[in-house]
């Protein structure tokens, strides 16, 4: 079947027969209940079934001539979906030190057409300092899309000074860039 982001279905049937009697197009709901039809005595038979709700529809057609010859065309389905999918974007942290590894994940859901693609940067760059917005985009099979964003702050590693066992400035000496100044406690 096909997926469309609209509330109508266009069907065009052309029958070639010098004794054409009728072209009959039928539209069914997801339970295969006949909900609309079009009957003409000419070809082509073009119909616009409009004002439809979201959902799965089936349609088929029959053409027959005055000699009672007929052909049934295969039943096809179309899913109408005008609702955007949902997007959820998360990252392992919203505040990291410069040049840290950050892992992000983008998930989406769509109850009718289903998710076709998700687009995002799994490991956004933290090589510069500042606040950055990363975005994920989720697109369903009907072409509807949704986005979610995540704000990331990358900050410069705080330097520290250590003299012996004394920490002279703030910062984490285990993970931050810094300087160690060793002092010799012996005097000569």
Coordinates of C-alpha atoms in Angstrom, one line a residue:
X1 CA 0.0 0.0 0.0
X2 CA 0.8 3.7 -0.1
X3 CA 0.8 6.4 2.6
X4 CA -0.5 9.9 2.0
X5 CA -0.7 13.0 4.2
X6 CA -4.1 14.2 3.1
X7 CA -7.9 13.6 3.6
X8 CA -8.9 12.4 0.1
X9 CA -8.2 9.5 -2.3
X10 CA -8.0 10.0 -6.0
X11 CA -8.9 7.0 -8.3
X12 CA -8.7 7.1 -12.0
X13 CA -9.8 4.0 -14.0
X14 CA -9.7 3.8 -17.8
X15 CA -11.4 1.0 -19.7
X16 CA -11.1 0.5 -23.4
X17 CA -14.0 -1.4 -25.0
X18 CA -16.2 -0.5 -27.9
X19 CA -19.2 -2.0 -26.0
X20 CA -18.4 -0.4 -22.6
X21 CA -21.4 -0.5 -20.3
X22 CA -20.0 0.7 -16.9
X23 CA -17.0 1.5 -14.8
X24 CA -17.6 0.9 -11.1
X25 CA -15.1 2.1 -8.4
X26 CA -15.6 1.1 -4.8
X27 CA -14.1 2.5 -1.6
X28 CA -13.9 0.4 1.6
X29 CA -12.9 1.3 5.2
X30 CA -10.3 -0.7 7.2
X31 CA -12.9 -3.4 8.0
X32 CA -13.7 -3.8 4.2
X33 CA -17.1 -2.2 4.6
X34 CA -18.2 -0.4 1.5
X35 CA -18.4 3.3 2.3
X36 CA -18.6 5.0 -1.1
X37 CA -18.7 4.2 -4.8
X38 CA -18.7 5.8 -8.2
X39 CA -20.5 4.3 -11.2
X40 CA -20.2 5.8 -14.8
X41 CA -21.1 4.6 -18.2
X42 CA -18.0 6.3 -19.7
X43 CA -14.3 6.0 -19.5
X44 CA -12.2 7.2 -17.9
X45 CA -13.9 7.3 -14.5
X46 CA -12.0 9.8 -12.3
X47 CA -13.3 10.1 -8.7
X48 CA -12.1 12.1 -5.7
X49 CA -13.3 10.5 -2.4
X50 CA -12.8 13.5 -0.1
X51 CA -13.4 14.5 3.5
X52 CA -12.0 11.2 4.8
X53 CA -10.7 10.6 8.3
X54 CA -7.2 9.2 8.9
X55 CA -7.0 5.5 8.5
X56 CA -6.6 2.6 6.2
X57 CA -8.8 2.4 3.1
X58 CA -9.2 -0.1 0.3
X59 CA -10.4 0.5 -3.3
X60 CA -11.0 -1.5 -6.4
X61 CA -12.8 -1.2 -9.7
X62 CA -14.8 -3.3 -12.2
X63 CA -15.4 -2.5 -15.8
X64 CA -18.0 -4.4 -17.9
X65 CA -19.4 -4.2 -21.4
X66 CA -22.8 -4.8 -22.9
X67 CA -21.9 -8.4 -23.7
X68 CA -21.5 -9.1 -20.0
X69 CA -17.7 -9.3 -20.2
X70 CA -16.1 -7.8 -17.2
X71 CA -12.7 -7.3 -15.5
X72 CA -12.1 -6.8 -11.7
X73 CA -9.1 -4.8 -10.9
X74 CA -7.0 -5.8 -7.9
X75 CA -7.9 -4.3 -4.5
X76 CA -5.4 -1.8 -3.4
X77 CA -4.9 0.0 0.0
X78 CA -3.9 3.5 1.0
X79 CA -3.3 4.9 4.5
X80 CA -4.3 8.5 5.1
X81 CA -2.2 10.0 7.9
X82 CA -2.1 13.8 8.6
X83 CA -0.8 13.7 12.1
X84 CA 2.9 14.3 12.8
X85 CA 4.9 11.6 14.5
X86 CA 6.4 12.2 17.9
X87 CA 10.1 12.8 18.4
X88 CA 12.2 12.4 21.6
X89 CA 15.8 13.5 21.6
X90 CA 18.1 12.7 24.6
X91 CA 21.8 13.0 25.2
X92 CA 24.0 11.5 27.9
X93 CA 24.5 14.9 29.4
X94 CA 23.5 18.6 28.9
X95 CA 26.8 20.0 30.3
X96 CA 30.2 18.6 29.4
X97 CA 33.8 19.7 29.3
X98 CA 35.3 20.7 26.1
X99 CA 36.3 17.8 23.8
X100 CA 34.3 15.3 25.8
X101 CA 32.4 12.4 24.1
X102 CA 28.7 13.0 24.1
X103 CA 26.2 10.3 23.0
X104 CA 22.7 11.3 21.8
X105 CA 19.7 9.2 20.8
X106 CA 16.6 10.1 18.7
X107 CA 13.5 8.0 18.9
X108 CA 10.1 8.5 17.3
X109 CA 6.7 6.9 17.1
X110 CA 3.7 7.1 14.8
X111 CA 0.7 5.0 15.4
X112 CA -0.7 5.0 11.9
X113 CA 1.9 5.2 9.1
X114 CA 4.9 4.2 11.2
X115 CA 8.3 5.9 11.4
X116 CA 10.3 5.9 8.2
X117 CA 13.4 7.9 9.2
X118 CA 15.1 9.5 12.1
X119 CA 17.9 12.1 11.5
X120 CA 20.3 13.4 14.1
X121 CA 24.0 13.6 15.1
X122 CA 24.8 10.7 17.5
X123 CA 28.0 12.2 18.8
X124 CA 27.8 16.0 18.4
X125 CA 31.1 17.9 18.5
X126 CA 32.2 19.4 21.8
X127 CA 35.5 20.8 20.4
X128 CA 34.3 24.4 21.0
X129 CA 33.0 26.0 24.2
X130 CA 29.5 27.5 24.4
X131 CA 25.9 26.4 24.2
X132 CA 24.8 24.4 21.2
X133 CA 21.4 23.1 20.1
X134 CA 21.2 19.7 18.5
X135 CA 18.0 18.6 16.7
X136 CA 16.5 15.3 15.8
X137 CA 13.9 14.9 13.0
X138 CA 11.4 12.0 12.7
X139 CA 9.5 11.4 9.5
X140 CA 6.7 9.0 9.0
X141 CA 5.9 7.1 5.8
X142 CA 3.2 9.6 4.9
X143 CA 5.8 12.4 4.9
X144 CA 4.8 14.1 8.1
X145 CA 7.6 15.1 10.4
X146 CA 8.4 16.3 13.9
X147 CA 11.5 17.6 15.6
X148 CA 12.9 17.7 19.1
X149 CA 16.0 19.6 20.2
X150 CA 18.5 19.3 23.0
X151 CA 20.7 22.1 24.4
X152 CA 24.3 21.2 25.2
X153 CA 26.8 23.4 27.1
X154 CA 30.4 22.6 26.5
X155 CA 32.7 24.5 28.9
X156 CA 36.4 25.0 29.2
X157 CA 38.2 22.7 31.6
X158 CA 39.0 24.7 34.8
X159 CA 42.7 24.9 35.6
X160 CA 43.9 24.2 39.0
X161 CA 47.2 24.7 40.9
X162 CA 48.5 22.2 43.4
X163 CA 51.5 22.7 45.6
X164 CA 52.3 19.5 47.3
X165 CA 49.0 18.4 48.7
X166 CA 47.4 21.9 48.7
X167 CA 44.8 22.7 46.0
X168 CA 45.2 26.4 45.2
X169 CA 42.3 27.0 42.9
X170 CA 38.9 25.4 42.1
X171 CA 38.7 22.6 39.5
X172 CA 38.8 18.9 39.5
X173 CA 42.5 17.7 39.4
X174 CA 41.4 14.3 38.2
X175 CA 39.6 15.4 35.0
X176 CA 40.4 19.1 34.3
X177 CA 43.3 20.6 32.5
X178 CA 45.7 22.1 35.0
X179 CA 49.1 22.6 36.3
X180 CA 50.9 21.0 39.2
X181 CA 53.6 22.8 40.9
X182 CA 55.7 20.5 43.1
X183 CA 57.5 22.1 46.0
X184 CA 60.4 20.6 47.9
X185 CA 59.8 20.8 51.6
X186 CA 63.5 20.3 52.4
X187 CA 65.6 23.4 52.8
X188 CA 69.3 23.6 52.1

